[in-house]
PDB file of C-alpha atoms in Angstrom:
ATOM      1  CA  MET A   1      12.840  -7.617  16.306  1.00 38.00           C
ATOM      2  CA  SER A   2      10.800  -6.752  13.192  1.00 50.00           C
ATOM      3  CA  ASP A   3       7.780  -8.898  12.306  1.00 76.00           C
ATOM      4  CA  PHE A   4       7.756  -7.358   8.839  1.00 87.00           C
ATOM      5  CA  LYS A   5       9.542  -9.479   6.221  1.00 89.00           C
ATOM      6  CA  GLU A   6      10.878  -6.600   4.156  1.00 92.00           C
ATOM      7  CA  LYS A   7      14.194  -4.771   3.926  1.00 91.00           C
ATOM      8  CA  THR A   8      14.436  -1.891   6.389  1.00 93.00           C
ATOM      9  CA  GLY A   9      15.956   1.552   6.071  1.00 92.00           C
ATOM     10  CA  GLU A  10      16.469   1.665   2.297  1.00 95.00           C
ATOM     11  CA  VAL A  11      14.477   2.590  -0.766  1.00 97.00           C
ATOM     12  CA  PHE A  12      13.207  -0.402  -2.735  1.00 98.00           C
ATOM     13  CA  SER A  13      10.582  -1.262  -5.345  1.00 98.00           C
ATOM     14  CA  ILE A  14       7.832  -3.810  -4.804  1.00 98.00           C
ATOM     15  CA  ALA A  15       7.443  -4.019  -8.591  1.00 97.00           C
ATOM     16  CA  ALA A  16      11.152  -4.563  -9.336  1.00 97.00           C
ATOM     17  CA  ASP A  17      11.686  -7.022  -6.477  1.00 97.00           C
ATOM     18  CA  ASN A  18       8.740  -9.233  -7.465  1.00 97.00           C
ATOM     19  CA  GLU A  19       8.853  -9.466 -11.252  1.00 97.00           C
ATOM     20  CA  PRO A  20       6.337 -11.897 -12.777  1.00 97.00           C
ATOM     21  CA  VAL A  21       7.432 -15.285 -14.058  1.00 96.00           C
ATOM     22  CA  ARG A  22       5.756 -16.443 -17.253  1.00 93.00           C
ATOM     23  CA  GLY A  23       2.924 -18.857 -16.558  1.00 94.00           C
ATOM     24  CA  CYS A  24       3.294 -18.623 -12.769  1.00 97.00           C
ATOM     25  CA  THR A  25       1.471 -17.017  -9.875  1.00 98.00           C
ATOM     26  CA  ILE A  26       3.829 -16.109  -7.031  1.00 98.00           C
ATOM     27  CA  SER A  27       2.911 -14.857  -3.569  1.00 97.00           C
ATOM     28  CA  LYS A  28       5.125 -13.528  -0.786  1.00 96.00           C
ATOM     29  CA  SER A  29       3.785 -12.897   2.707  1.00 96.00           C
ATOM     30  CA  VAL A  30       5.469  -9.883   4.300  1.00 95.00           C
ATOM     31  CA  TYR A  31       3.290  -9.395   7.373  1.00 93.00           C
ATOM     32  CA  ASN A  32       0.926 -11.664   9.329  1.00 89.00           C
ATOM     33  CA  GLY A  33      -1.468 -10.630  12.071  1.00 79.00           C
ATOM     34  CA  LEU A  34      -5.110  -9.665  12.391  1.00 76.00           C
ATOM     35  CA  PHE A  35      -4.577  -8.346   8.898  1.00 85.00           C
ATOM     36  CA  ASP A  36      -2.108  -9.733   6.360  1.00 91.00           C
ATOM     37  CA  ILE A  37       0.097  -8.019   3.783  1.00 95.00           C
ATOM     38  CA  SER A  38       1.315  -9.988   0.756  1.00 97.00           C
ATOM     39  CA  TYR A  39       2.913  -9.265  -2.602  1.00 98.00           C
ATOM     40  CA  PHE A  40       1.561 -11.111  -5.636  1.00 98.00           C
ATOM     41  CA  SER A  41       3.121 -11.552  -9.075  1.00 98.00           C
ATOM     42  CA  LEU A  42       0.858 -12.730 -11.880  1.00 98.00           C
ATOM     43  CA  GLY A  43       2.612 -14.053 -14.977  1.00 98.00           C
ATOM     44  CA  GLU A  44       1.104 -13.720 -18.439  1.00 97.00           C
ATOM     45  CA  ASN A  45      -2.283 -15.417 -18.765  1.00 97.00           C
ATOM     46  CA  THR A  46      -2.497 -16.474 -15.119  1.00 98.00           C
ATOM     47  CA  ASP A  47      -5.577 -16.558 -12.925  1.00 97.00           C
ATOM     48  CA  ILE A  48      -6.277 -16.767  -9.190  1.00 97.00           C
ATOM     49  CA  SER A  49      -9.687 -18.445  -9.162  1.00 95.00           C
ATOM     50  CA  ALA A  50     -12.597 -16.573  -7.605  1.00 96.00           C
ATOM     51  CA  GLU A  51     -13.093 -17.334  -3.910  1.00 96.00           C
ATOM     52  CA  ILE A  52     -15.447 -16.014  -1.230  1.00 96.00           C
ATOM     53  CA  TYR A  53     -14.093 -14.080   1.763  1.00 92.00           C
ATOM     54  CA  SER A  54     -15.849 -12.589   4.775  1.00 92.00           C
ATOM     55  CA  TYR A  55     -13.465  -9.613   4.779  1.00 91.00           C
ATOM     56  CA  HIS A  56     -12.284  -6.953   2.337  1.00 92.00           C
ATOM     57  CA  LYS A  57      -8.995  -7.088   0.459  1.00 94.00           C
ATOM     58  CA  LEU A  58      -7.296  -3.886  -0.608  1.00 95.00           C
ATOM     59  CA  ILE A  59      -5.443  -4.411  -3.917  1.00 97.00           C
ATOM     60  CA  ILE A  60      -2.683  -1.896  -4.819  1.00 98.00           C
ATOM     61  CA  VAL A  61      -1.185  -2.447  -8.286  1.00 98.00           C
ATOM     62  CA  ALA A  62       2.554  -1.766  -8.535  1.00 98.00           C
ATOM     63  CA  SER A  63       3.125  -2.653 -12.201  1.00 98.00           C
ATOM     64  CA  GLY A  64       1.472  -4.181 -15.249  1.00 98.00           C
ATOM     65  CA  SER A  65      -2.272  -4.666 -15.630  1.00 98.00           C
ATOM     66  CA  MET A  66      -4.790  -7.085 -14.163  1.00 98.00           C
ATOM     67  CA  GLU A  67      -8.477  -7.755 -13.740  1.00 98.00           C
ATOM     68  CA  VAL A  68     -10.393  -8.274 -10.522  1.00 98.00           C
ATOM     69  CA  TYR A  69     -13.499 -10.241 -11.401  1.00 97.00           C
ATOM     70  CA  GLY A  70     -16.569 -11.651  -9.736  1.00 92.00           C
ATOM     71  CA  LYS A  71     -20.319 -11.469  -9.560  1.00 87.00           C
ATOM     72  CA  GLY A  72     -20.455  -7.893 -10.854  1.00 82.00           C
ATOM     73  CA  GLY A  73     -18.155  -8.502 -13.828  1.00 93.00           C
ATOM     74  CA  ALA A  74     -14.486  -7.585 -14.251  1.00 96.00           C
ATOM     75  CA  LYS A  75     -12.638  -4.386 -13.365  1.00 97.00           C
ATOM     76  CA  GLU A  76      -9.299  -3.643 -15.048  1.00 98.00           C
ATOM     77  CA  LEU A  77      -6.518  -2.073 -13.009  1.00 98.00           C
ATOM     78  CA  THR A  78      -3.154  -0.706 -14.094  1.00 97.00           C
ATOM     79  CA  ALA A  79      -0.099   0.523 -12.157  1.00 96.00           C
ATOM     80  CA  GLY A  80      -1.070   3.037  -9.488  1.00 95.00           C
ATOM     81  CA  GLU A  81      -4.682   1.907  -9.299  1.00 97.00           C
ATOM     82  CA  CYS A  82      -6.458   0.157  -6.413  1.00 97.00           C
ATOM     83  CA  ILE A  83      -9.676  -1.641  -5.571  1.00 96.00           C
ATOM     84  CA  LEU A  84     -11.366  -2.751  -2.359  1.00 94.00           C
ATOM     85  CA  THR A  85     -12.878  -6.167  -2.984  1.00 94.00           C
ATOM     86  CA  ALA A  86     -16.423  -7.061  -1.984  1.00 90.00           C
ATOM     87  CA  THR A  87     -17.202  -9.463   0.850  1.00 92.00           C
ATOM     88  CA  GLU A  88     -19.338 -12.636   0.821  1.00 93.00           C
ATOM     89  CA  GLN A  89     -19.152 -13.066  -2.949  1.00 94.00           C
ATOM     90  CA  PRO A  90     -16.647 -14.710  -5.311  1.00 96.00           C
ATOM     91  CA  VAL A  91     -13.652 -12.521  -6.231  1.00 97.00           C
ATOM     92  CA  GLY A  92     -10.710 -13.563  -8.435  1.00 97.00           C
ATOM     93  CA  MET A  93      -7.652 -11.941 -10.024  1.00 98.00           C
ATOM     94  CA  ARG A  94      -6.182 -12.548 -13.490  1.00 98.00           C
ATOM     95  CA  SER A  95      -3.713 -10.970 -15.895  1.00 98.00           C
ATOM     96  CA  SER A  96      -3.059 -11.397 -19.601  1.00 96.00           C
ATOM     97  CA  GLY A  97       0.226  -9.470 -19.691  1.00 97.00           C
ATOM     98  CA  GLY A  98       1.563  -9.786 -16.142  1.00 98.00           C
ATOM     99  CA  ALA A  99       1.141  -7.707 -12.991  1.00 98.00           C
ATOM    100  CA  VAL A 100       2.564  -7.122  -9.512  1.00 98.00           C
ATOM    101  CA  TYR A 101       0.338  -6.001  -6.658  1.00 98.00           C
ATOM    102  CA  THR A 102       0.140  -5.662  -2.888  1.00 98.00           C
ATOM    103  CA  GLU A 103      -2.809  -7.272  -1.104  1.00 97.00           C
ATOM    104  CA  VAL A 104      -3.903  -6.117   2.350  1.00 95.00           C
ATOM    105  CA  SER A 105      -6.485  -8.281   4.133  1.00 91.00           C
ATOM    106  CA  ILE A 106      -8.713  -6.268   6.468  1.00 85.00           C
ATOM    107  CA  ARG A 107     -10.071  -8.838   8.910  1.00 75.00           C
ATOM    108  CA  ARG A 108     -11.811  -6.817  11.604  1.00 65.00           C
ATOM    109  CA  LYS A 109     -14.149  -3.895  12.122  1.00 64.00           C
ATOM    110  CA  GLU A 110     -12.504  -0.741  10.929  1.00 66.00           C
ATOM    111  CA  ILE A 111     -13.189   2.896  10.240  1.00 69.00           C
ATOM    112  CA  MET A 112     -13.273   2.949   6.433  1.00 75.00           C
ATOM    113  CA  ASN A 113     -13.361   6.252   4.581  1.00 85.00           C
ATOM    114  CA  ASP A 114     -16.754   6.498   2.887  1.00 84.00           C
ATOM    115  CA  MET A 115     -15.062   7.785  -0.281  1.00 85.00           C
ATOM    116  CA  ILE A 116     -13.837   4.235  -0.893  1.00 90.00           C
ATOM    117  CA  LYS A 117     -16.533   1.929  -2.269  1.00 90.00           C
ATOM    118  CA  ALA A 118     -16.040  -1.814  -2.614  1.00 91.00           C
ATOM    119  CA  GLY A 119     -15.703  -2.835  -6.253  1.00 93.00           C
ATOM    120  CA  GLU A 120     -14.726   0.618  -7.545  1.00 94.00           C
ATOM    121  CA  VAL A 121     -11.303   1.316  -9.070  1.00 96.00           C
ATOM    122  CA  PHE A 122      -9.457   4.362  -7.728  1.00 96.00           C
ATOM    123  CA  LYS A 123      -5.997   5.919  -7.492  1.00 96.00           C
ATOM    124  CA  LEU A 124      -4.511   6.698  -4.107  1.00 96.00           C
ATOM    125  CA  ALA A 125      -2.744   9.742  -5.564  1.00 96.00           C
ATOM    126  CA  ASP A 126      -6.085  11.230  -6.629  1.00 96.00           C
ATOM    127  CA  LEU A 127      -7.644  11.086  -3.169  1.00 95.00           C
ATOM    128  CA  VAL A 128      -5.840  14.111  -1.719  1.00 97.00           C
ATOM    129  CA  PRO A 129      -5.054  17.460  -3.385  1.00 98.00           C
ATOM    130  CA  TYR A 130      -1.943  19.553  -3.014  1.00 98.00           C
ATOM    131  CA  ALA A 131      -2.329  22.692  -0.897  1.00 98.00           C
ATOM    132  CA  SER A 132       0.082  25.622  -0.946  1.00 98.00           C
ATOM    133  CA  GLY A 133       2.473  25.463   2.004  1.00 97.00           C
ATOM    134  CA  ARG A 134       0.564  22.608   3.613  1.00 98.00           C
ATOM    135  CA  ILE A 135       0.459  18.879   4.292  1.00 98.00           C
ATOM    136  CA  VAL A 136      -2.876  17.209   3.528  1.00 98.00           C
ATOM    137  CA  ASN A 137      -3.763  13.738   4.799  1.00 96.00           C
ATOM    138  CA  MET A 138      -6.728  11.378   4.542  1.00 96.00           C
ATOM    139  CA  ASP A 139      -7.322   8.197   6.520  1.00 94.00           C
ATOM    140  CA  ILE A 140      -8.402   5.336   4.260  1.00 92.00           C
ATOM    141  CA  VAL A 141      -8.568   2.675   6.979  1.00 89.00           C
ATOM    142  CA  ASN A 142      -8.200   3.309  10.696  1.00 87.00           C
ATOM    143  CA  ASN A 143      -8.594   0.853  13.573  1.00 84.00           C
ATOM    144  CA  ASP A 144      -6.670  -0.126  16.691  1.00 84.00           C
ATOM    145  CA  LYS A 145      -4.443  -2.547  14.748  1.00 85.00           C
ATOM    146  CA  MET A 146      -3.668  -0.669  11.533  1.00 89.00           C
ATOM    147  CA  LYS A 147      -3.816   2.678   9.809  1.00 92.00           C
ATOM    148  CA  PHE A 148      -3.646   3.404   6.103  1.00 95.00           C
ATOM    149  CA  VAL A 149      -3.317   7.080   5.237  1.00 96.00           C
ATOM    150  CA  VAL A 150      -2.624   9.071   2.056  1.00 97.00           C
ATOM    151  CA  MET A 151      -0.652  12.308   2.361  1.00 98.00           C
ATOM    152  CA  SER A 152       0.340  15.197   0.087  1.00 98.00           C
ATOM    153  CA  PHE A 153       3.218  17.585   0.810  1.00 98.00           C
ATOM    154  CA  ASP A 154       3.710  20.902  -0.910  1.00 98.00           C
ATOM    155  CA  GLU A 155       7.316  21.504  -1.943  1.00 97.00           C
ATOM    156  CA  GLY A 156       9.477  22.079   1.127  1.00 96.00           C
ATOM    157  CA  CYS A 157       6.916  20.826   3.641  1.00 98.00           C
ATOM    158  CA  SER A 158       8.073  18.167   6.081  1.00 97.00           C
ATOM    159  CA  LEU A 159       7.207  15.972   9.033  1.00 95.00           C
ATOM    160  CA  PRO A 160       9.734  16.421  11.859  1.00 95.00           C
ATOM    161  CA  GLU A 161      11.739  13.478  13.072  1.00 95.00           C
ATOM    162  CA  HIS A 162       9.779  11.086  15.257  1.00 93.00           C
ATOM    163  CA  ALA A 163       9.683   7.398  16.153  1.00 91.00           C
ATOM    164  CA  ALA A 164       7.380   4.993  14.325  1.00 84.00           C
ATOM    165  CA  PRO A 165       4.785   3.484  16.736  1.00 89.00           C
ATOM    166  CA  GLY A 166       4.703   0.310  14.623  1.00 90.00           C
ATOM    167  CA  GLU A 167       5.964  -1.255  11.412  1.00 92.00           C
ATOM    168  CA  ALA A 168       5.301   1.054   8.449  1.00 93.00           C
ATOM    169  CA  LEU A 169       5.333   0.575   4.666  1.00 96.00           C
ATOM    170  CA  ILE A 170       5.574   3.661   2.443  1.00 97.00           C
ATOM    171  CA  PHE A 171       4.211   3.850  -1.119  1.00 98.00           C
ATOM    172  CA  ALA A 172       5.560   6.914  -2.971  1.00 98.00           C
ATOM    173  CA  LEU A 173       2.724   8.007  -5.277  1.00 98.00           C
ATOM    174  CA  ASP A 174       3.699  11.278  -6.963  1.00 98.00           C
ATOM    175  CA  GLY A 175       6.644  13.653  -7.155  1.00 97.00           C
ATOM    176  CA  SER A 176       9.741  13.193  -5.017  1.00 97.00           C
ATOM    177  CA  GLY A 177      10.783  13.489  -1.415  1.00 97.00           C
ATOM    178  CA  LEU A 178      13.463  12.746   1.118  1.00 97.00           C
ATOM    179  CA  ILE A 179      13.164  10.205   3.903  1.00 97.00           C
ATOM    180  CA  GLY A 180      15.485  10.479   6.861  1.00 97.00           C
ATOM    181  CA  TYR A 181      15.859   7.204   8.731  1.00 96.00           C
ATOM    182  CA  GLU A 182      18.111   6.593  11.717  1.00 94.00           C
ATOM    183  CA  GLY A 183      20.475   9.398  10.734  1.00 93.00           C
ATOM    184  CA  LYS A 184      20.674   8.662   6.977  1.00 96.00           C
ATOM    185  CA  GLU A 185      18.836  10.458   4.153  1.00 97.00           C
ATOM    186  CA  HIS A 186      17.162   8.566   1.296  1.00 97.00           C
ATOM    187  CA  PRO A 187      15.741  10.273  -1.822  1.00 98.00           C
ATOM    188  CA  ILE A 188      12.489   8.633  -2.929  1.00 98.00           C
ATOM    189  CA  LYS A 189      10.251   9.120  -5.953  1.00 97.00           C
ATOM    190  CA  ALA A 190       6.902   7.915  -7.282  1.00 97.00           C
ATOM    191  CA  GLY A 191       6.780   4.136  -7.691  1.00 96.00           C
ATOM    192  CA  GLU A 192       9.290   3.407  -4.926  1.00 98.00           C
ATOM    193  CA  ASN A 193       8.814   2.087  -1.406  1.00 98.00           C
ATOM    194  CA  PHE A 194      10.353   2.284   2.062  1.00 98.00           C
ATOM    195  CA  HIS A 195       9.942   0.317   5.295  1.00 96.00           C
ATOM    196  CA  PHE A 196      10.295   1.675   8.841  1.00 93.00           C
ATOM    197  CA  ALA A 197      10.825  -0.757  11.711  1.00 92.00           C
ATOM    198  CA  LYS A 198       8.917  -0.156  14.923  1.00 91.00           C
ATOM    199  CA  GLN A 199      10.543   2.665  16.927  1.00 92.00           C
ATOM    200  CA  GLY A 200      12.647   3.641  13.903  1.00 92.00           C
ATOM    201  CA  ARG A 201      13.344   7.375  13.996  1.00 94.00           C
ATOM    202  CA  HIS A 202      12.499   9.111  10.718  1.00 95.00           C
ATOM    203  CA  PHE A 203      11.355  12.269   8.974  1.00 96.00           C
ATOM    204  CA  VAL A 204       9.767  12.994   5.586  1.00 97.00           C
ATOM    205  CA  LYS A 205      10.426  16.106   3.482  1.00 97.00           C
ATOM    206  CA  ALA A 206       9.104  17.052   0.044  1.00 97.00           C
ATOM    207  CA  THR A 207      11.961  18.085  -2.249  1.00 94.00           C
ATOM    208  CA  LYS A 208       9.273  18.731  -4.859  1.00 94.00           C
ATOM    209  CA  ARG A 209       5.543  18.294  -4.432  1.00 97.00           C
ATOM    210  CA  PHE A 210       5.165  14.789  -3.049  1.00 98.00           C
ATOM    211  CA  LYS A 211       2.374  12.314  -2.335  1.00 98.00           C
ATOM    212  CA  MET A 212       2.685   9.071  -0.434  1.00 98.00           C
ATOM    213  CA  ALA A 213       0.594   6.385   1.267  1.00 98.00           C
ATOM    214  CA  LEU A 214       1.537   5.026   4.687  1.00 96.00           C
ATOM    215  CA  LEU A 215       0.451   1.582   5.862  1.00 95.00           C
ATOM    216  CA  LEU A 216       1.086   1.436   9.603  1.00 93.00           C
ATOM    217  CA  THR A 217       0.746  -1.704  11.745  1.00 90.00           C
ATOM    218  CA  LEU A 218      -0.233  -1.202  15.390  1.00 85.00           C
ATOM    219  CA  GLU A 219      -0.336  -4.809  16.680  1.00 73.00           C
TER     220      GLU A 219
END
């Protein structure tokens, strides 16, 4: 049985499924373990007060705009942008116009790509280039409980069908592709998402050039 509280085997949109409500901050936990995954919706002019954590949080903005603020000032993020929050210092989130984002709590020692610096805004889609006739991938976080990887596929490139070793959440970042899951094919494009259950058989193929991020749980 899946521990991941998200629809399985169909294309969906984190942004569309979690639209902000004016004046409200809404959170939805979708995975709990040694690291947590939650969706947050910030209504207009809402603020999650700065708090101190001993672990990093990876913020992935799905829609709208928001600020992550703390000791070093405020960093503005828009759809498609990310930030790794600092540890042991106050960090808060606020939005004047509304935003939806995914928050991943990284609670244990991990292998973190040294290209990612805490407090710096970046785009997942910009981390890996396209390469003619090739698939390119980069591990962002890698430990024995989770893996977060960004991948680019040149047009026509594909991963053959295989079984997922754990729960997996896909973020389509650029272009378009095709996900095969348990015998059915699902077109997917930038801004959309997909969830594989553990042991779910799937493949990924780029119908055009395609970039995606894969958040894989291994607990």
